[in-house]
CSV table of C-alpha atoms and ligand atoms in Angstrom, one decimal:
chain,number,residue,atom,x,y,z
A,1,UNK,CA,107.5,83.2,54.3
A,2,UNK,CA,103.9,83.0,53.2
A,3,UNK,CA,103.5,86.2,51.2
A,4,UNK,CA,99.7,86.3,51.8
A,5,UNK,CA,100.3,87.0,55.5
A,6,UNK,CA,102.7,90.0,55.1
A,7,UNK,CA,106.1,90.5,56.6
A,8,UNK,CA,107.8,93.3,58.4
A,9,UNK,CA,109.8,95.4,56.0
A,10,UNK,CA,112.9,95.4,58.1
A,11,UNK,CA,114.3,94.4,61.4
A,12,UNK,CA,114.0,97.8,62.8
A,13,UNK,CA,110.4,97.8,61.6
A,14,UNK,CA,109.7,94.7,63.7
A,15,UNK,CA,111.5,96.0,66.7
A,16,UNK,CA,109.7,99.3,66.5
A,17,UNK,CA,106.3,97.7,66.1
A,18,UNK,CA,106.9,95.2,68.9
A,19,UNK,CA,108.3,98.0,71.1
A,20,UNK,CA,105.2,100.0,70.1
A,21,UNK,CA,103.1,97.1,71.3
A,22,UNK,CA,105.0,96.9,74.6
A,23,UNK,CA,105.2,100.7,75.2
A,24,UNK,CA,101.8,102.1,75.9
A,25,UNK,CA,99.5,102.9,78.7
A,26,UNK,CA,101.2,100.2,80.7
A,27,UNK,CA,104.4,102.2,81.0
A,28,UNK,CA,103.0,105.7,81.3
A,29,UNK,CA,99.7,105.3,83.0
A,30,UNK,CA,99.9,102.0,84.9
A,31,UNK,CA,103.5,101.7,85.9
A,32,UNK,CA,103.6,104.9,88.0
A,33,UNK,CA,100.4,104.1,89.8
A,34,UNK,CA,101.4,100.6,90.5
A,35,UNK,CA,104.7,101.9,91.9
A,36,UNK,CA,102.7,104.4,94.0
A,37,UNK,CA,100.3,101.8,95.3
A,38,UNK,CA,103.0,99.3,96.2
A,39,UNK,CA,105.4,101.4,98.3
A,40,UNK,CA,107.7,102.9,95.7
A,41,UNK,CA,111.2,101.7,94.9
A,42,UNK,CA,110.9,98.2,96.3
A,43,UNK,CA,108.3,97.5,93.7
A,44,UNK,CA,110.6,98.9,91.0
A,45,UNK,CA,113.4,96.5,92.0
A,46,UNK,CA,111.1,93.4,91.9
A,47,UNK,CA,109.7,94.7,88.6
A,48,UNK,CA,113.2,95.0,87.0
A,49,UNK,CA,114.1,91.6,88.2
A,50,UNK,CA,111.1,90.0,86.6
A,51,UNK,CA,111.5,91.9,83.3
A,52,UNK,CA,115.1,90.8,82.7
A,53,UNK,CA,115.3,87.4,84.4
A,54,UNK,CA,111.9,86.0,83.6
A,55,UNK,CA,110.2,88.0,80.9
A,56,UNK,CA,113.1,88.5,78.4
A,57,UNK,CA,113.5,84.7,77.8
A,58,UNK,CA,109.8,84.2,77.6
A,59,UNK,CA,109.7,87.0,75.0
A,60,UNK,CA,112.5,85.2,73.0
A,61,UNK,CA,110.4,82.0,73.2
A,62,UNK,CA,107.2,83.6,72.0
A,63,UNK,CA,108.9,85.3,69.0
A,64,UNK,CA,110.6,82.0,68.1
A,65,UNK,CA,107.4,80.1,68.2
A,66,UNK,CA,105.7,82.7,66.0
A,67,UNK,CA,108.6,82.8,63.5
A,68,UNK,CA,108.8,79.1,63.3
A,69,UNK,CA,105.2,78.6,62.5
A,70,UNK,CA,104.1,81.9,60.8
A,71,UNK,CA,100.9,81.5,62.7
A,72,UNK,CA,98.6,83.1,65.2
A,73,UNK,CA,98.8,81.8,68.8
A,74,UNK,CA,96.2,79.1,68.3
A,75,UNK,CA,97.5,77.9,64.9
A,76,UNK,CA,101.1,78.0,66.1
A,77,UNK,CA,100.6,75.1,68.5
A,78,UNK,CA,98.7,73.1,65.9
A,79,UNK,CA,101.4,73.8,63.3
A,80,UNK,CA,104.0,72.3,65.6
A,81,UNK,CA,101.8,69.2,65.9
A,82,UNK,CA,100.3,69.7,69.4
A,83,UNK,CA,96.7,70.3,68.8
A,84,UNK,CA,95.8,70.0,72.5
A,85,UNK,CA,98.1,72.9,73.3
A,86,UNK,CA,96.1,75.2,71.1
A,87,UNK,CA,93.9,75.8,74.1
A,88,UNK,CA,96.8,77.9,75.4
A,89,UNK,CA,96.5,80.0,72.3
A,90,UNK,CA,92.7,80.3,72.8
A,91,UNK,CA,93.4,81.5,76.4
A,92,UNK,CA,95.7,84.1,74.9
A,93,UNK,CA,93.2,85.3,72.3
A,94,UNK,CA,90.5,85.6,75.0
A,95,UNK,CA,93.0,87.5,77.2
A,96,UNK,CA,93.7,89.9,74.4
A,97,UNK,CA,90.0,90.5,74.0
A,98,UNK,CA,89.5,91.2,77.7
A,99,UNK,CA,92.5,93.5,77.9
A,100,UNK,CA,91.6,95.4,74.8
A,101,UNK,CA,88.0,95.9,76.1
A,102,UNK,CA,89.2,97.9,79.1
A,103,UNK,CA,92.4,99.3,77.6
A,104,UNK,CA,90.4,101.0,75.0
A,105,UNK,CA,88.4,102.8,77.7
A,106,UNK,CA,91.6,104.2,79.3
A,107,UNK,CA,92.8,105.1,75.8
A,108,UNK,CA,89.6,107.0,75.5
A,109,UNK,CA,90.5,109.0,78.6
A,110,UNK,CA,93.9,109.8,77.2
A,111,UNK,CA,92.3,111.0,73.9
A,112,UNK,CA,89.7,113.0,75.8
A,113,UNK,CA,92.4,114.7,77.9
A,114,UNK,CA,94.2,115.6,74.6
A,115,UNK,CA,91.1,117.5,73.6
A,116,UNK,CA,90.7,119.1,77.0
A,117,UNK,CA,94.4,120.3,76.9
A,118,UNK,CA,93.8,121.8,73.4
A,119,UNK,CA,91.1,124.1,74.8
A,120,UNK,CA,93.3,124.9,77.9
A,121,UNK,CA,91.0,123.2,80.4
A,122,UNK,CA,93.7,122.5,83.0
A,123,UNK,CA,91.0,122.2,85.7
A,124,UNK,CA,90.2,118.8,84.3
A,125,UNK,CA,92.8,117.3,86.6
A,126,UNK,CA,90.6,118.1,89.6
A,127,UNK,CA,87.5,116.9,87.7
A,128,UNK,CA,88.9,113.5,86.8
A,129,UNK,CA,86.2,111.6,88.7
A,130,UNK,CA,83.4,113.5,86.9
A,131,UNK,CA,85.2,113.1,83.6
A,132,UNK,CA,85.5,109.3,83.8
A,133,UNK,CA,82.0,108.8,85.1
A,134,UNK,CA,80.5,110.5,82.0
A,135,UNK,CA,80.3,107.2,80.2
A,136,UNK,CA,78.6,108.6,77.2
A,137,UNK,CA,81.4,111.1,76.4
A,138,UNK,CA,84.2,108.6,77.2
A,139,UNK,CA,82.2,106.1,75.1
A,140,UNK,CA,82.5,108.4,72.1
A,141,UNK,CA,86.2,108.9,72.6
A,142,UNK,CA,86.7,105.1,73.1
A,143,UNK,CA,84.7,104.4,69.9
A,144,UNK,CA,86.9,106.8,68.0
A,145,UNK,CA,89.9,105.0,69.4
A,146,UNK,CA,88.7,101.6,68.5
A,147,UNK,CA,87.7,102.7,65.1
A,148,UNK,CA,91.2,104.1,64.5
A,149,UNK,CA,92.8,100.9,65.8
A,150,UNK,CA,90.6,98.8,63.4
A,151,UNK,CA,91.5,101.1,60.5
A,152,UNK,CA,95.2,100.5,61.1
A,153,UNK,CA,94.9,96.8,61.6
A,154,UNK,CA,92.8,96.5,58.5
A,155,UNK,CA,95.7,98.0,56.4
A,156,UNK,CA,98.0,95.2,57.5
A,157,UNK,CA,101.1,94.9,59.5
A,158,UNK,CA,103.7,96.8,57.5
A,159,UNK,CA,101.9,99.7,56.0
A,160,UNK,CA,99.9,100.7,59.0
A,161,UNK,CA,101.7,99.7,62.2
A,162,UNK,CA,105.3,100.1,61.2
A,163,UNK,CA,105.1,103.5,59.7
A,164,UNK,CA,103.2,105.0,62.6
A,165,UNK,CA,105.6,103.6,65.3
A,166,UNK,CA,108.7,104.9,63.5
A,167,UNK,CA,107.8,108.5,64.0
A,168,UNK,CA,105.7,108.6,67.1
A,169,UNK,CA,107.7,106.6,69.6
A,170,UNK,CA,110.8,108.9,69.4
A,171,UNK,CA,108.6,112.0,69.7
A,172,UNK,CA,107.0,110.7,72.9
A,173,UNK,CA,110.5,110.1,74.3
A,174,UNK,CA,111.5,113.7,73.6
A,175,UNK,CA,108.5,115.2,75.3
A,176,UNK,CA,108.9,112.9,78.3
A,177,UNK,CA,112.5,113.9,78.7
A,178,UNK,CA,111.5,117.5,78.7
A,179,UNK,CA,109.0,116.8,81.5
A,180,UNK,CA,111.6,114.9,83.5
A,181,UNK,CA,114.0,117.9,83.4
A,182,UNK,CA,111.2,120.3,84.2
A,183,UNK,CA,110.0,118.0,87.1
A,184,UNK,CA,113.5,118.1,88.6
A,185,UNK,CA,113.4,121.9,89.0
A,186,UNK,CA,110.2,121.8,91.1
A,187,UNK,CA,110.0,122.0,94.9
A,188,UNK,CA,109.8,118.6,96.6
A,189,UNK,CA,111.2,116.8,93.5
A,190,UNK,CA,113.8,115.2,95.7
A,191,UNK,CA,111.2,113.6,98.0
A,192,UNK,CA,109.5,112.1,94.9
A,193,UNK,CA,112.8,110.7,93.6
A,194,UNK,CA,113.5,109.2,97.0
A,195,UNK,CA,110.2,107.4,97.1
A,196,UNK,CA,110.8,106.1,93.5
A,197,UNK,CA,114.4,105.2,93.7
A,198,UNK,CA,115.5,104.3,97.3
A,199,UNK,CA,114.1,100.9,98.1
A,200,UNK,CA,112.8,99.8,101.5
A,201,UNK,CA,113.1,96.1,101.1
A,202,UNK,CA,110.9,95.3,104.0
A,203,UNK,CA,108.0,96.4,101.7
A,204,UNK,CA,108.4,93.4,99.5
A,205,UNK,CA,105.4,91.3,100.1
A,206,UNK,CA,103.5,88.7,98.1
A,207,UNK,CA,101.2,91.4,96.8
A,208,UNK,CA,104.2,93.5,95.6
A,209,UNK,CA,105.6,90.4,93.9
A,210,UNK,CA,102.5,89.4,92.0
A,211,UNK,CA,101.6,92.9,91.1
A,212,UNK,CA,105.2,93.5,89.8
A,213,UNK,CA,105.0,90.3,87.9
A,214,UNK,CA,101.6,91.1,86.3
A,215,UNK,CA,102.9,94.6,85.5
A,216,UNK,CA,106.1,93.2,83.8
A,217,UNK,CA,104.0,90.7,81.6
A,218,UNK,CA,101.5,93.4,80.8
A,219,UNK,CA,104.0,96.0,79.9
A,220,UNK,CA,106.1,93.7,77.7
A,221,UNK,CA,102.9,92.4,76.0
A,222,UNK,CA,103.7,88.8,77.0
A,223,UNK,CA,101.7,85.8,78.0
A,224,UNK,CA,98.9,86.1,75.5
A,225,UNK,CA,100.6,85.5,72.2
A,226,UNK,CA,100.9,89.1,71.0
A,227,UNK,CA,104.5,88.4,70.3
A,228,UNK,CA,103.9,85.0,68.8
A,229,UNK,CA,101.7,86.9,66.3
A,230,UNK,CA,104.2,89.7,65.7
A,231,UNK,CA,107.0,87.1,65.5
A,232,UNK,CA,105.0,85.3,62.8
A,233,UNK,CA,105.6,88.2,60.5
A,234,UNK,CA,109.3,88.2,61.2
A,235,UNK,CA,111.8,87.1,58.5
A,236,UNK,CA,114.3,84.4,59.3
A,237,UNK,CA,117.2,86.7,58.5
A,238,UNK,CA,116.6,88.5,61.8
A,239,UNK,CA,118.2,88.0,65.1
A,240,UNK,CA,115.6,87.2,67.7
A,241,UNK,CA,117.7,87.6,70.8
A,242,UNK,CA,119.0,91.0,70.1
A,243,UNK,CA,115.5,92.1,68.9
A,244,UNK,CA,114.0,90.9,72.1
A,245,UNK,CA,116.7,92.7,74.1
A,246,UNK,CA,116.0,95.9,72.3
A,247,UNK,CA,112.3,95.6,72.9
A,248,UNK,CA,112.8,94.9,76.6
A,249,UNK,CA,115.2,97.7,77.1
A,250,UNK,CA,113.1,100.2,75.3
A,251,UNK,CA,110.0,99.2,77.2
A,252,UNK,CA,111.7,99.2,80.6
A,253,UNK,CA,113.5,102.4,79.7
A,254,UNK,CA,110.2,104.2,79.0
A,255,UNK,CA,108.6,102.9,82.2
A,256,UNK,CA,111.6,104.1,84.2
A,257,UNK,CA,111.5,107.5,82.5
A,258,UNK,CA,107.8,107.8,83.2
A,259,UNK,CA,108.5,107.2,86.9
A,260,UNK,CA,111.3,109.8,86.8
A,261,UNK,CA,108.8,112.2,85.4
A,262,UNK,CA,105.8,111.3,87.6
A,263,UNK,CA,107.1,111.1,91.1
A,264,UNK,CA,108.8,114.5,91.3
A,265,UNK,CA,105.6,115.9,89.7
A,266,UNK,CA,103.3,114.0,92.1
A,267,UNK,CA,105.2,115.1,95.2
A,268,UNK,CA,105.6,118.7,94.0
A,269,UNK,CA,101.9,119.0,93.5
A,270,UNK,CA,101.3,117.5,97.0
A,271,UNK,CA,99.3,114.6,95.6
A,272,UNK,CA,99.3,111.2,97.2
A,273,UNK,CA,101.2,108.6,95.1
A,274,UNK,CA,98.6,106.0,96.1
A,275,UNK,CA,96.0,107.8,93.9
A,276,UNK,CA,95.5,104.7,91.7
A,277,UNK,CA,94.3,104.7,88.1
A,278,UNK,CA,93.7,108.5,88.2
A,279,UNK,CA,97.3,109.3,89.1
A,280,UNK,CA,98.6,110.8,85.8
A,281,UNK,CA,95.2,112.2,84.9
A,282,UNK,CA,94.9,114.1,88.2
A,283,UNK,CA,98.6,115.2,88.4
A,284,UNK,CA,99.6,116.3,85.0
A,285,UNK,CA,97.0,119.0,84.1
A,286,UNK,CA,98.1,121.1,87.0
A,287,UNK,CA,101.7,120.7,86.0
A,288,UNK,CA,100.9,121.8,82.4
A,289,UNK,CA,99.1,124.8,83.8
A,290,UNK,CA,102.2,125.8,85.7
A,291,UNK,CA,104.1,126.0,82.4
A,292,UNK,CA,102.0,129.1,81.5
A,293,UNK,CA,99.0,129.3,79.1
A,294,UNK,CA,100.8,128.9,75.8
A,295,UNK,CA,103.5,126.4,76.7
A,296,UNK,CA,101.0,124.5,78.9
A,297,UNK,CA,98.6,124.0,76.0
A,298,UNK,CA,101.4,123.0,73.6
A,299,UNK,CA,103.1,120.5,75.9
A,300,UNK,CA,99.9,119.3,77.5
A,301,UNK,CA,98.1,118.5,74.3
A,302,UNK,CA,101.3,117.1,72.7
A,303,UNK,CA,101.8,114.8,75.7
A,304,UNK,CA,98.3,113.4,75.7
A,305,UNK,CA,98.3,113.1,71.9
A,306,UNK,CA,101.5,111.1,72.0
A,307,UNK,CA,100.2,109.1,74.9
A,308,UNK,CA,97.2,108.3,72.8
A,309,UNK,CA,99.5,107.2,69.9
A,310,UNK,CA,101.5,105.0,72.3
A,311,UNK,CA,98.3,103.4,73.3
A,312,UNK,CA,97.3,103.0,69.7
A,313,UNK,CA,100.4,101.0,68.8
A,314,UNK,CA,99.4,98.7,71.7
A,315,UNK,CA,95.7,98.4,70.9
A,316,UNK,CA,96.7,97.6,67.3
A,317,UNK,CA,98.8,94.6,68.6
A,318,UNK,CA,95.9,93.6,71.0
A,319,UNK,CA,93.5,93.5,68.1
A,320,UNK,CA,95.9,91.8,65.8
A,321,UNK,CA,95.8,88.7,68.0
A,322,UNK,CA,92.1,87.8,67.6
A,323,UNK,CA,92.1,89.0,64.0
A,324,UNK,CA,95.0,86.8,63.0
A,325,UNK,CA,93.2,83.9,64.7
A,326,UNK,CA,90.0,84.6,62.8
A,327,UNK,CA,91.8,85.0,59.5
A,328,UNK,CA,94.0,81.9,59.8
A,329,UNK,CA,91.8,79.5,61.7
A,330,UNK,CA,88.2,80.5,60.9
A,331,UNK,CA,88.9,81.6,57.3
A,332,UNK,CA,87.4,85.0,57.7
A,333,UNK,CA,88.3,87.9,55.4
A,334,UNK,CA,90.7,90.2,57.0
A,335,UNK,CA,88.6,93.4,56.8
A,336,UNK,CA,85.5,91.6,57.9
A,337,UNK,CA,87.4,90.0,60.8
A,338,UNK,CA,88.9,93.4,61.9
A,339,UNK,CA,85.6,95.4,61.9
A,340,UNK,CA,83.4,92.7,63.5
A,341,UNK,CA,85.9,91.8,66.2
A,342,UNK,CA,86.7,95.5,67.0
A,343,UNK,CA,82.9,96.1,67.3
A,344,UNK,CA,82.4,93.1,69.5
A,345,UNK,CA,85.3,94.1,71.8
A,346,UNK,CA,83.9,97.6,72.1
A,347,UNK,CA,80.6,96.2,73.3
A,348,UNK,CA,82.4,93.9,75.8
A,349,UNK,CA,84.1,97.1,77.0
A,350,UNK,CA,80.8,98.8,77.9
A,351,UNK,CA,80.8,97.5,81.6
A,352,UNK,CA,84.3,99.0,81.9
A,353,UNK,CA,82.9,102.3,80.6
A,354,UNK,CA,80.3,102.2,83.3
A,355,UNK,CA,82.6,101.0,86.1
A,356,UNK,CA,84.1,104.4,86.9
A,357,UNK,CA,81.2,106.0,88.6
A,358,UNK,CA,78.5,105.9,86.0
A,359,UNK,CA,76.8,102.8,87.3
A,360,UNK,CA,76.8,101.6,90.9
A,361,UNK,CA,76.6,98.0,89.9
A,362,UNK,CA,79.7,98.0,87.8
A,363,UNK,CA,81.6,100.5,89.9
A,364,UNK,CA,81.1,98.4,93.1
A,365,UNK,CA,81.3,95.1,91.3
A,366,UNK,CA,82.8,92.7,93.7
A,367,UNK,CA,84.2,92.6,97.2
A,368,UNK,CA,87.6,90.8,96.9
A,369,UNK,CA,89.0,89.3,100.0
A,370,UNK,CA,92.5,90.4,99.2
A,371,UNK,CA,91.7,94.0,98.1
A,372,UNK,CA,88.2,95.1,99.2
A,373,UNK,CA,85.5,96.6,97.0
A,374,UNK,CA,86.6,96.5,93.4
A,375,UNK,CA,85.1,98.0,90.3
A,376,UNK,CA,84.6,95.8,87.2
A,377,UNK,CA,87.4,97.3,85.2
A,378,UNK,CA,89.9,96.9,87.9
A,379,UNK,CA,88.6,93.4,88.5
A,380,UNK,CA,89.1,92.1,85.0
A,381,UNK,CA,92.5,93.9,85.0
A,382,UNK,CA,93.5,91.8,88.0
A,383,UNK,CA,92.2,88.7,86.3
A,384,UNK,CA,93.8,89.2,83.0
A,385,UNK,CA,97.1,91.0,83.9
A,386,UNK,CA,98.0,89.5,87.2
A,387,UNK,CA,96.7,86.0,86.7
A,388,UNK,CA,96.2,85.0,83.0
A,389,UNK,CA,99.3,86.6,81.6
A,390,UNK,CA,101.7,85.0,84.0
A,391,UNK,CA,99.8,81.7,83.5
A,392,UNK,CA,100.3,82.1,79.8
A,393,UNK,CA,104.0,82.7,80.4
A,394,UNK,CA,104.1,79.6,82.5
A,395,UNK,CA,102.4,77.5,79.9
A,396,UNK,CA,104.4,78.8,77.0
A,397,UNK,CA,107.7,78.0,78.8
A,398,UNK,CA,106.6,74.5,79.8
A,399,UNK,CA,105.5,73.9,76.2
A,400,UNK,CA,108.7,75.2,74.7
A,401,UNK,CA,111.0,73.3,77.1
A,402,UNK,CA,109.2,70.0,77.5
A,403,UNK,CA,106.7,69.5,74.8
A,404,UNK,CA,108.2,71.1,71.7
A,405,UNK,CA,111.6,70.5,73.3
A,406,UNK,CA,114.5,72.8,74.1
A,407,UNK,CA,116.7,71.8,71.2
A,408,UNK,CA,114.0,72.8,68.7
A,409,UNK,CA,113.6,76.1,70.5
A,410,UNK,CA,117.3,76.8,70.4
A,411,UNK,CA,117.5,75.7,66.8
A,412,UNK,CA,114.9,78.4,65.9
A,413,UNK,CA,116.5,81.1,68.0
A,414,UNK,CA,119.9,80.4,66.4
A,415,UNK,CA,118.6,81.1,62.9
A,416,UNK,CA,119.6,84.6,61.9
A,417,UNK,CA,122.3,84.8,64.7
A,418,UNK,CA,125.9,83.8,64.6
A,419,UNK,CA,127.6,82.1,67.6
A,420,UNK,CA,124.4,81.4,69.5
A,421,UNK,CA,125.0,77.7,70.3
A,422,UNK,CA,126.9,77.4,73.6
A,423,UNK,CA,126.8,81.1,74.3
A,424,UNK,CA,126.0,82.6,77.7
A,425,UNK,CA,122.7,83.9,76.4
A,426,UNK,CA,121.7,80.4,75.2
A,427,UNK,CA,122.4,78.9,78.6
A,428,UNK,CA,120.6,81.7,80.3
A,429,UNK,CA,117.5,81.2,78.1
A,430,UNK,CA,117.8,77.5,78.6
A,431,UNK,CA,117.8,77.6,82.4
A,432,UNK,CA,115.1,80.2,82.6
A,433,UNK,CA,112.7,78.7,80.2
A,434,UNK,CA,113.0,75.1,81.5
A,435,UNK,CA,113.5,75.7,85.2
A,436,UNK,CA,113.3,79.2,86.6
A,437,UNK,CA,110.2,80.5,84.7
A,438,UNK,CA,108.0,77.4,85.2
A,439,UNK,CA,108.8,77.3,89.0
A,440,UNK,CA,108.5,81.0,89.8
A,441,UNK,CA,105.5,81.6,87.5
A,442,UNK,CA,103.8,78.4,88.6
A,443,UNK,CA,104.1,79.2,92.3
A,444,UNK,CA,103.3,82.9,91.9
A,445,UNK,CA,100.2,82.1,89.8
A,446,UNK,CA,98.8,79.8,92.4
A,447,UNK,CA,99.6,82.2,95.3
A,448,UNK,CA,98.1,85.1,93.3
A,449,UNK,CA,94.8,83.4,92.8
A,450,UNK,CA,94.6,82.2,96.4
A,451,UNK,CA,95.5,85.5,97.8
A,452,UNK,CA,93.7,87.9,95.5
A,453,UNK,CA,90.5,86.0,94.8
A,454,UNK,CA,90.1,83.8,97.9
A,455,UNK,CA,91.7,85.9,100.5
A,456,UNK,CA,94.1,83.2,101.6
A,457,UNK,CA,97.0,84.8,103.6
A,458,UNK,CA,99.8,82.9,102.0
A,459,UNK,CA,102.8,84.9,103.1
B,501,LIG,N1,102.1,96.3,76.7
B,501,LIG,C1,101.0,97.2,76.4
B,501,LIG,C2,101.2,98.4,77.3
B,501,LIG,O1,102.0,98.4,78.2
B,501,LIG,C3,99.7,96.5,76.7
B,501,LIG,C4,99.6,95.2,76.0
B,501,LIG,C5,99.5,94.0,76.8
B,501,LIG,C6,99.7,95.1,74.6
B,501,LIG,C7,99.4,92.8,76.2
B,501,LIG,C8,99.6,93.8,74.0
B,501,LIG,C9,99.5,92.7,74.8
B,501,LIG,O2,100.5,99.4,77.3
């Protein structure tokens, strides 16, 4: 291991940091509203299938490439001797920049809600529209958020990221479980659970499939090299397969718990589950209010504070990707790279700040044949999450299986793990990375683009 680059202090440190990257707004903000928008339980079933069958092997592959090369996503392909493929790494770095630019805005909402909860302003739920269209205020919250992210990334992987994740992730879980139990006691909770857990398979459409696929990749931080980067700090003593399994289980587990919490709450408040990006922000303040003035403030502010922290461990990993690229490939000093890239991404995020009502141009950015009028932030979300991430997953699988070659991949995975060769897991990873992932991801990518951006009615 190159000691200049840093290394995770322990396996649990790596797992927690990678789980911290995976667990974030994707699980608690995005997952519930995607489920709500796509008909409930049917979406959940497709999502689970993609997480375990497609994404888990892709995750193992990304971590293995990172650990083998000790490099950022661009440098990794070069280090393996395939310079042309570094374009895939570049795509990943760009994707990270795009995602962070709008993710940081939503993180600003979460942080702003934390402050609103502290002062007991439960009415903010009904004022969500006005809150997000105040671009100046949200801009300040987002700037604070980006600054904090940069501060942590500047301190390096182990000191900053690991330590924060160790304490904060478990606290978030506890508070969510409390809210699940509370939600179950409310009127109409059962209806919410039914919507969330009893699938109507006739609702599975192409749109449900690609949205679930995009959600799975986004939530697991895959397809753009975040886990190549995190894997590059992993020591060769560690077991990649069991680490990836833990990360996947933790991420899926938190998403499922977020749904268990949200749908009973949404239905008990008489709110439509199709509320979109505002779902948790509209629903939760009223719920906190119903806990009474003291408990409401305590639970409400803790919830949004921990949500902000969950988002922070994700923004940290998003920023780490372009930063490691700039440090390794462009020879920039780490601190310089961190602050200049964070500043640049904040600026790139300004249209997203304006896209929620502040400016008509950005709020009614484009008429998409598949979905109708779409604001800029949602639009780049579609582009990055639903299209580029699965494309990145497709390319990384094809690369690992056919260019770098399967035996090299398996050789790397086997390091740090007894009895890997010939095991069921190795066969499963083999078949998925070389056949299932390229086929399904390739087809779905093409269909997604045709349907979402060109309005072609494919299924
Ligand atoms: N997985 C993160 C979340 O769910 C978002 C993310 C995507 C982070 C891609 C890194 C890379 O919130």
